[in-house]
PDB file of C-alpha atoms in Angstrom:
ATOM      1  CA  MET A   1      -0.005   0.003   0.008  1.00 83.00           C
ATOM      2  CA  ALA A   2       2.902   2.379   0.657  1.00 86.00           C
ATOM      3  CA  ASP A   3       3.918   2.268  -3.005  1.00 90.00           C
ATOM      4  CA  GLU A   4       0.322   2.753  -4.100  1.00 93.00           C
ATOM      5  CA  LEU A   5      -0.078   5.783  -1.881  1.00 97.00           C
ATOM      6  CA  SER A   6       3.203   7.224  -3.160  1.00 97.00           C
ATOM      7  CA  GLU A   7       2.005   6.853  -6.732  1.00 97.00           C
ATOM      8  CA  LEU A   8      -1.309   8.528  -5.896  1.00 97.00           C
ATOM      9  CA  ARG A   9       0.523  11.421  -4.215  1.00 98.00           C
ATOM     10  CA  SER A  10       2.634  11.916  -7.353  1.00 97.00           C
ATOM     11  CA  ALA A  11      -0.495  11.909  -9.517  1.00 97.00           C
ATOM     12  CA  ILE A  12      -2.287  14.437  -7.343  1.00 98.00           C
ATOM     13  CA  GLU A  13       0.754  16.691  -7.117  1.00 97.00           C
ATOM     14  CA  LYS A  14       0.564  17.162 -10.879  1.00 96.00           C
ATOM     15  CA  LEU A  15      -3.064  18.270 -10.639  1.00 95.00           C
ATOM     16  CA  GLU A  16      -2.821  20.786  -7.816  1.00 97.00           C
ATOM     17  CA  THR A  17      -0.970  24.026  -7.186  1.00 97.00           C
ATOM     18  CA  PRO A  18       1.867  23.765  -4.667  1.00 97.00           C
ATOM     19  CA  ALA A  19      -0.248  25.498  -1.993  1.00 97.00           C
ATOM     20  CA  ARG A  20      -3.217  23.200  -2.586  1.00 98.00           C
ATOM     21  CA  PHE A  21      -0.973  20.134  -2.556  1.00 98.00           C
ATOM     22  CA  ARG A  22       0.602  21.159   0.760  1.00 98.00           C
ATOM     23  CA  HIS A  23      -2.912  21.358   2.195  1.00 98.00           C
ATOM     24  CA  THR A  24      -3.727  17.947   0.729  1.00 98.00           C
ATOM     25  CA  LEU A  25      -0.673  16.410   2.362  1.00 98.00           C
ATOM     26  CA  GLY A  26      -1.607  18.130   5.622  1.00 98.00           C
ATOM     27  CA  VAL A  27      -5.051  16.566   5.528  1.00 98.00           C
ATOM     28  CA  GLU A  28      -3.532  13.179   4.737  1.00 98.00           C
ATOM     29  CA  LYS A  29      -1.276  13.472   7.796  1.00 98.00           C
ATOM     30  CA  GLU A  30      -4.203  14.583   9.958  1.00 98.00           C
ATOM     31  CA  VAL A  31      -6.555  11.758   8.915  1.00 98.00           C
ATOM     32  CA  ALA A  32      -3.819   9.214   9.550  1.00 98.00           C
ATOM     33  CA  ALA A  33      -3.291  10.562  13.064  1.00 98.00           C
ATOM     34  CA  LEU A  34      -7.032  10.626  13.809  1.00 98.00           C
ATOM     35  CA  GLY A  35      -7.484   7.215  12.216  1.00 98.00           C
ATOM     36  CA  ALA A  36      -4.910   5.759  14.593  1.00 95.00           C
ATOM     37  CA  TYR A  37      -7.259   6.639  17.451  1.00 93.00           C
ATOM     38  CA  LEU A  38     -10.574   5.950  15.791  1.00 97.00           C
ATOM     39  CA  LEU A  39     -10.301   3.633  12.773  1.00 97.00           C
ATOM     40  CA  PRO A  40      -6.908   1.977  12.743  1.00 97.00           C
ATOM     41  CA  GLU A  41      -8.100  -0.618  10.242  1.00 97.00           C
ATOM     42  CA  SER A  42      -8.966   2.132   7.758  1.00 98.00           C
ATOM     43  CA  VAL A  43      -5.955   4.443   7.900  1.00 98.00           C
ATOM     44  CA  ASP A  44      -4.821   3.667   4.344  1.00 98.00           C
ATOM     45  CA  LYS A  45      -8.322   4.270   3.009  1.00 98.00           C
ATOM     46  CA  LEU A  46      -8.499   7.532   4.942  1.00 98.00           C
ATOM     47  CA  ARG A  47      -5.213   8.595   3.362  1.00 98.00           C
ATOM     48  CA  ILE A  48      -6.681   7.905  -0.088  1.00 98.00           C
ATOM     49  CA  ALA A  49      -9.762   9.995   0.702  1.00 98.00           C
ATOM     50  CA  ALA A  50      -7.556  12.831   1.930  1.00 98.00           C
ATOM     51  CA  LEU A  51      -5.360  12.751  -1.157  1.00 98.00           C
ATOM     52  CA  LEU A  52      -8.412  12.920  -3.417  1.00 98.00           C
ATOM     53  CA  HIS A  53     -10.692  15.241  -1.490  1.00 98.00           C
ATOM     54  CA  ASP A  54      -9.740  18.479  -3.276  1.00 98.00           C
ATOM     55  CA  VAL A  55      -8.898  17.078  -6.710  1.00 98.00           C
ATOM     56  CA  THR A  56     -11.387  19.434  -8.416  1.00 97.00           C
ATOM     57  CA  LYS A  57     -11.133  22.317  -5.937  1.00 97.00           C
ATOM     58  CA  GLU A  58      -9.259  24.526  -8.363  1.00 96.00           C
ATOM     59  CA  TRP A  59     -11.719  24.201 -11.231  1.00 97.00           C
ATOM     60  CA  SER A  60     -13.479  27.436 -12.131  1.00 96.00           C
ATOM     61  CA  HIS A  61     -17.044  27.958 -10.993  1.00 95.00           C
ATOM     62  CA  ASP A  62     -18.175  27.670 -14.611  1.00 96.00           C
ATOM     63  CA  GLU A  63     -16.482  24.286 -14.891  1.00 96.00           C
ATOM     64  CA  GLN A  64     -18.073  23.149 -11.632  1.00 96.00           C
ATOM     65  CA  PHE A  65     -21.498  24.171 -12.957  1.00 96.00           C
ATOM     66  CA  ARG A  66     -20.881  22.509 -16.316  1.00 95.00           C
ATOM     67  CA  VAL A  67     -19.969  19.193 -14.781  1.00 94.00           C
ATOM     68  CA  CYS A  68     -22.884  19.289 -12.360  1.00 94.00           C
ATOM     69  CA  ARG A  69     -25.305  19.898 -15.219  1.00 93.00           C
ATOM     70  CA  ALA A  70     -23.697  17.133 -17.315  1.00 91.00           C
ATOM     71  CA  GLU A  71     -23.920  14.679 -14.429  1.00 88.00           C
ATOM     72  CA  GLY A  72     -27.445  15.559 -13.418  1.00 89.00           C
ATOM     73  CA  ILE A  73     -26.401  17.041 -10.092  1.00 89.00           C
ATOM     74  CA  PRO A  74     -29.236  19.406  -9.203  1.00 88.00           C
ATOM     75  CA  LEU A  75     -27.961  22.987  -9.167  1.00 91.00           C
ATOM     76  CA  THR A  76     -30.247  24.551  -6.638  1.00 91.00           C
ATOM     77  CA  ASP A  77     -30.263  28.277  -5.998  1.00 92.00           C
ATOM     78  CA  GLU A  78     -28.281  27.745  -2.822  1.00 93.00           C
ATOM     79  CA  LEU A  79     -25.561  25.732  -4.593  1.00 94.00           C
ATOM     80  CA  ILE A  80     -25.310  28.328  -7.326  1.00 95.00           C
ATOM     81  CA  ALA A  81     -24.861  30.942  -4.589  1.00 94.00           C
ATOM     82  CA  SER A  82     -22.195  28.782  -2.892  1.00 95.00           C
ATOM     83  CA  PRO A  83     -20.090  27.250  -5.705  1.00 95.00           C
ATOM     84  CA  GLN A  84     -17.159  26.737  -3.306  1.00 95.00           C
ATOM     85  CA  VAL A  85     -18.894  23.604  -2.001  1.00 96.00           C
ATOM     86  CA  LEU A  86     -19.364  21.944  -5.383  1.00 97.00           C
ATOM     87  CA  HIS A  87     -15.896  20.405  -5.576  1.00 97.00           C
ATOM     88  CA  GLY A  88     -17.036  17.794  -3.069  1.00 96.00           C
ATOM     89  CA  LEU A  89     -19.568  16.618  -5.648  1.00 95.00           C
ATOM     90  CA  THR A  90     -17.572  17.035  -8.857  1.00 96.00           C
ATOM     91  CA  ALA A  91     -14.575  15.240  -7.321  1.00 97.00           C
ATOM     92  CA  VAL A  92     -16.710  12.096  -7.030  1.00 96.00           C
ATOM     93  CA  LYS A  93     -17.419  12.222 -10.765  1.00 94.00           C
ATOM     94  CA  TRP A  94     -13.760  12.889 -11.599  1.00 96.00           C
ATOM     95  CA  ILE A  95     -12.527   9.994  -9.468  1.00 97.00           C
ATOM     96  CA  ARG A  96     -14.968   7.541 -10.981  1.00 96.00           C
ATOM     97  CA  GLU A  97     -13.837   8.501 -14.491  1.00 95.00           C
ATOM     98  CA  ASN A  98     -10.128   8.993 -14.006  1.00 96.00           C
ATOM     99  CA  LEU A  99      -9.113   6.869 -11.014  1.00 96.00           C
ATOM    100  CA  PRO A 100     -11.771   4.182 -10.816  1.00 96.00           C
ATOM    101  CA  ALA A 101      -9.568   1.939  -8.680  1.00 96.00           C
ATOM    102  CA  TYR A 102     -10.121   4.451  -5.850  1.00 97.00           C
ATOM    103  CA  ALA A 103     -13.879   4.837  -6.375  1.00 96.00           C
ATOM    104  CA  ASP A 104     -14.642   3.071  -3.096  1.00 97.00           C
ATOM    105  CA  SER A 105     -18.096   3.964  -1.773  1.00 97.00           C
ATOM    106  CA  GLU A 106     -16.795   4.979   1.665  1.00 98.00           C
ATOM    107  CA  VAL A 107     -14.097   7.181   0.155  1.00 98.00           C
ATOM    108  CA  LEU A 108     -16.495   8.822  -2.288  1.00 98.00           C
ATOM    109  CA  HIS A 109     -19.139   9.522   0.354  1.00 98.00           C
ATOM    110  CA  ALA A 110     -16.629  11.133   2.702  1.00 98.00           C
ATOM    111  CA  ILE A 111     -15.405  13.350  -0.153  1.00 98.00           C
ATOM    112  CA  SER A 112     -18.958  14.265  -1.162  1.00 97.00           C
ATOM    113  CA  VAL A 113     -19.751  15.656   2.305  1.00 98.00           C
ATOM    114  CA  HIS A 114     -16.380  17.099   3.322  1.00 98.00           C
ATOM    115  CA  THR A 115     -17.344  20.624   2.280  1.00 96.00           C
ATOM    116  CA  THR A 116     -20.767  20.835   3.840  1.00 97.00           C
ATOM    117  CA  GLY A 117     -20.988  18.186   6.514  1.00 98.00           C
ATOM    118  CA  ASP A 118     -24.068  16.005   6.734  1.00 98.00           C
ATOM    119  CA  ALA A 119     -26.629  15.097   9.342  1.00 97.00           C
ATOM    120  CA  ASP A 120     -25.680  11.456   9.432  1.00 93.00           C
ATOM    121  CA  MET A 121     -21.927  11.133   8.919  1.00 98.00           C
ATOM    122  CA  SER A 122     -19.989   7.960   9.622  1.00 98.00           C
ATOM    123  CA  VAL A 123     -16.814   8.109  11.715  1.00 98.00           C
ATOM    124  CA  PHE A 124     -14.887   7.853   8.433  1.00 98.00           C
ATOM    125  CA  ASP A 125     -16.771  10.903   7.103  1.00 98.00           C
ATOM    126  CA  GLU A 126     -16.231  12.819  10.341  1.00 98.00           C
ATOM    127  CA  ILE A 127     -12.485  12.207  10.329  1.00 98.00           C
ATOM    128  CA  LEU A 128     -12.050  13.729   6.841  1.00 98.00           C
ATOM    129  CA  PHE A 129     -14.460  16.591   7.666  1.00 98.00           C
ATOM    130  CA  VAL A 130     -12.542  17.588  10.814  1.00 98.00           C
ATOM    131  CA  ALA A 131      -9.085  16.985   9.360  1.00 98.00           C
ATOM    132  CA  ASP A 132      -9.815  19.331   6.454  1.00 98.00           C
ATOM    133  CA  TYR A 133     -10.318  22.120   9.029  1.00 98.00           C
ATOM    134  CA  THR A 134      -7.591  21.258  11.534  1.00 98.00           C
ATOM    135  CA  GLU A 135      -4.609  20.149   9.417  1.00 98.00           C
ATOM    136  CA  GLU A 136      -1.408  21.797  10.642  1.00 97.00           C
ATOM    137  CA  GLY A 137      -0.986  24.026   7.584  1.00 97.00           C
ATOM    138  CA  ARG A 138      -4.160  25.997   8.292  1.00 95.00           C
ATOM    139  CA  VAL A 139      -3.009  29.450   9.376  1.00 91.00           C
ATOM    140  CA  TYR A 140      -6.351  30.946  10.387  1.00 92.00           C
ATOM    141  CA  PRO A 141      -6.595  31.537  14.144  1.00 94.00           C
ATOM    142  CA  ALA A 142      -9.943  29.710  14.315  1.00 94.00           C
ATOM    143  CA  CYS A 143      -8.402  26.647  12.658  1.00 96.00           C
ATOM    144  CA  GLN A 144      -5.344  26.714  14.891  1.00 96.00           C
ATOM    145  CA  ALA A 145      -7.539  26.977  18.001  1.00 96.00           C
ATOM    146  CA  MET A 146      -9.676  24.079  16.781  1.00 97.00           C
ATOM    147  CA  ARG A 147      -6.600  21.986  16.166  1.00 97.00           C
ATOM    148  CA  GLN A 148      -5.391  22.651  19.709  1.00 97.00           C
ATOM    149  CA  LYS A 149      -8.806  21.728  21.098  1.00 97.00           C
ATOM    150  CA  LEU A 150      -8.892  18.553  18.980  1.00 98.00           C
ATOM    151  CA  TRP A 151      -5.554  17.140  20.028  1.00 97.00           C
ATOM    152  CA  THR A 152      -5.752  18.179  23.660  1.00 97.00           C
ATOM    153  CA  GLY A 153      -9.116  16.476  23.892  1.00 97.00           C
ATOM    154  CA  MET A 154      -8.209  13.457  21.848  1.00 95.00           C
ATOM    155  CA  GLU A 155      -5.213  12.706  24.076  1.00 92.00           C
ATOM    156  CA  GLN A 156      -7.303  13.006  27.214  1.00 95.00           C
ATOM    157  CA  THR A 157     -10.630  11.385  26.337  1.00 95.00           C
ATOM    158  CA  ASP A 158     -11.534   7.758  26.934  1.00 94.00           C
ATOM    159  CA  ARG A 159     -14.432   8.103  24.482  1.00 94.00           C
ATOM    160  CA  PRO A 160     -12.779   9.266  21.253  1.00 95.00           C
ATOM    161  CA  ARG A 161     -15.753   8.675  18.967  1.00 95.00           C
ATOM    162  CA  GLU A 162     -18.040  10.796  21.114  1.00 95.00           C
ATOM    163  CA  PHE A 163     -15.346  13.462  21.301  1.00 96.00           C
ATOM    164  CA  LEU A 164     -14.980  13.427  17.527  1.00 97.00           C
ATOM    165  CA  ALA A 165     -18.710  14.176  17.233  1.00 97.00           C
ATOM    166  CA  GLU A 166     -18.142  17.163  19.531  1.00 97.00           C
ATOM    167  CA  MET A 167     -15.395  18.355  17.179  1.00 98.00           C
ATOM    168  CA  VAL A 168     -17.657  17.974  14.150  1.00 98.00           C
ATOM    169  CA  TYR A 169     -20.228  20.143  15.894  1.00 98.00           C
ATOM    170  CA  ALA A 170     -17.572  22.712  16.772  1.00 98.00           C
ATOM    171  CA  VAL A 171     -16.294  22.879  13.190  1.00 98.00           C
ATOM    172  CA  LEU A 172     -19.850  23.226  11.855  1.00 98.00           C
ATOM    173  CA  GLY A 173     -20.446  25.980  14.406  1.00 97.00           C
ATOM    174  CA  ASP A 174     -17.317  27.849  13.315  1.00 96.00           C
ATOM    175  CA  THR A 175     -18.367  27.526   9.686  1.00 96.00           C
ATOM    176  CA  VAL A 176     -21.877  28.837  10.324  1.00 96.00           C
ATOM    177  CA  ALA A 177     -20.587  31.715  12.421  1.00 96.00           C
ATOM    178  CA  TYR A 178     -17.989  32.676   9.806  1.00 94.00           C
ATOM    179  CA  LEU A 179     -20.513  32.662   6.943  1.00 94.00           C
ATOM    180  CA  ASN A 180     -22.997  34.674   8.995  1.00 95.00           C
ATOM    181  CA  ARG A 181     -20.319  37.177   9.934  1.00 95.00           C
ATOM    182  CA  LYS A 182     -19.333  37.564   6.271  1.00 92.00           C
ATOM    183  CA  GLN A 183     -23.026  37.706   5.282  1.00 94.00           C
ATOM    184  CA  LYS A 184     -22.554  34.783   2.928  1.00 93.00           C
ATOM    185  CA  PRO A 185     -25.175  32.136   2.190  1.00 93.00           C
ATOM    186  CA  ILE A 186     -25.124  28.851   4.069  1.00 95.00           C
ATOM    187  CA  VAL A 187     -26.216  25.709   2.252  1.00 96.00           C
ATOM    188  CA  SER A 188     -29.099  23.945   3.991  1.00 95.00           C
ATOM    189  CA  ARG A 189     -27.109  20.700   4.284  1.00 96.00           C
ATOM    190  CA  THR A 190     -24.695  22.465   6.624  1.00 97.00           C
ATOM    191  CA  LEU A 191     -27.466  23.964   8.743  1.00 97.00           C
ATOM    192  CA  VAL A 192     -29.240  20.596   8.954  1.00 98.00           C
ATOM    193  CA  ALA A 193     -25.971  18.940   9.950  1.00 98.00           C
ATOM    194  CA  TYR A 194     -25.322  21.580  12.619  1.00 98.00           C
ATOM    195  CA  ARG A 195     -28.760  21.072  14.182  1.00 97.00           C
ATOM    196  CA  ALA A 196     -28.472  17.268  13.960  1.00 97.00           C
ATOM    197  CA  TYR A 197     -25.149  17.244  15.793  1.00 97.00           C
ATOM    198  CA  GLU A 198     -26.507  19.637  18.392  1.00 96.00           C
ATOM    199  CA  GLU A 199     -29.324  17.209  19.087  1.00 95.00           C
ATOM    200  CA  LYS A 200     -26.970  14.200  19.003  1.00 93.00           C
ATOM    201  CA  LEU A 201     -24.685  15.730  21.612  1.00 93.00           C
ATOM    202  CA  ALA A 202     -27.618  16.666  23.813  1.00 92.00           C
ATOM    203  CA  ARG A 203     -28.769  13.038  23.732  1.00 89.00           C
ATOM    204  CA  GLN A 204     -25.278  11.803  24.598  1.00 83.00           C
ATOM    205  CA  LYS A 205     -25.195  14.053  27.628  1.00 80.00           C
ATOM    206  CA  GLY A 206     -28.596  12.735  28.674  1.00 71.00           C
TER     207      GLY A 206
END
């Protein structure tokens, strides 16, 4: 698997700008570290998802729209207003066509929801979602603070899966607050996910 991952890294490096590729490698490192706590049997698959998660991120908005229309992905008003989330959907199409050996359903689902979150994410999904926000190359103060919170908590908790759900909720909360502060639209999937995790955590606390 090490050779396979190395080949995939080389392929992705040719498709991304240096800055984007550094982020991709940062997410790969982060999912591997989280996977060691939460899904040790899936670390290699998590690395694959991380390497592929932003493969169409640098497409223009027009190209994102074109591919969505061609693939029958409904372009709702909210998605048109938030084209930055579409790469999670177009990446799935690109992977199936160009790297079908990696078109694993678990990998593709995690990639499809890594930009928006989802109300019912698996632990695999949650790891990629959080890692995309907390990888060590993120320079934003909110991301750095979230990374500190993540690893301090992960090293102390005896219930890592429940703690990961708390981190998903925190990342969703940061995202919603940021978009509100910037007066930018928020896709309904993110709002639904935020409310779902709020309710999930309330149930866990009894």
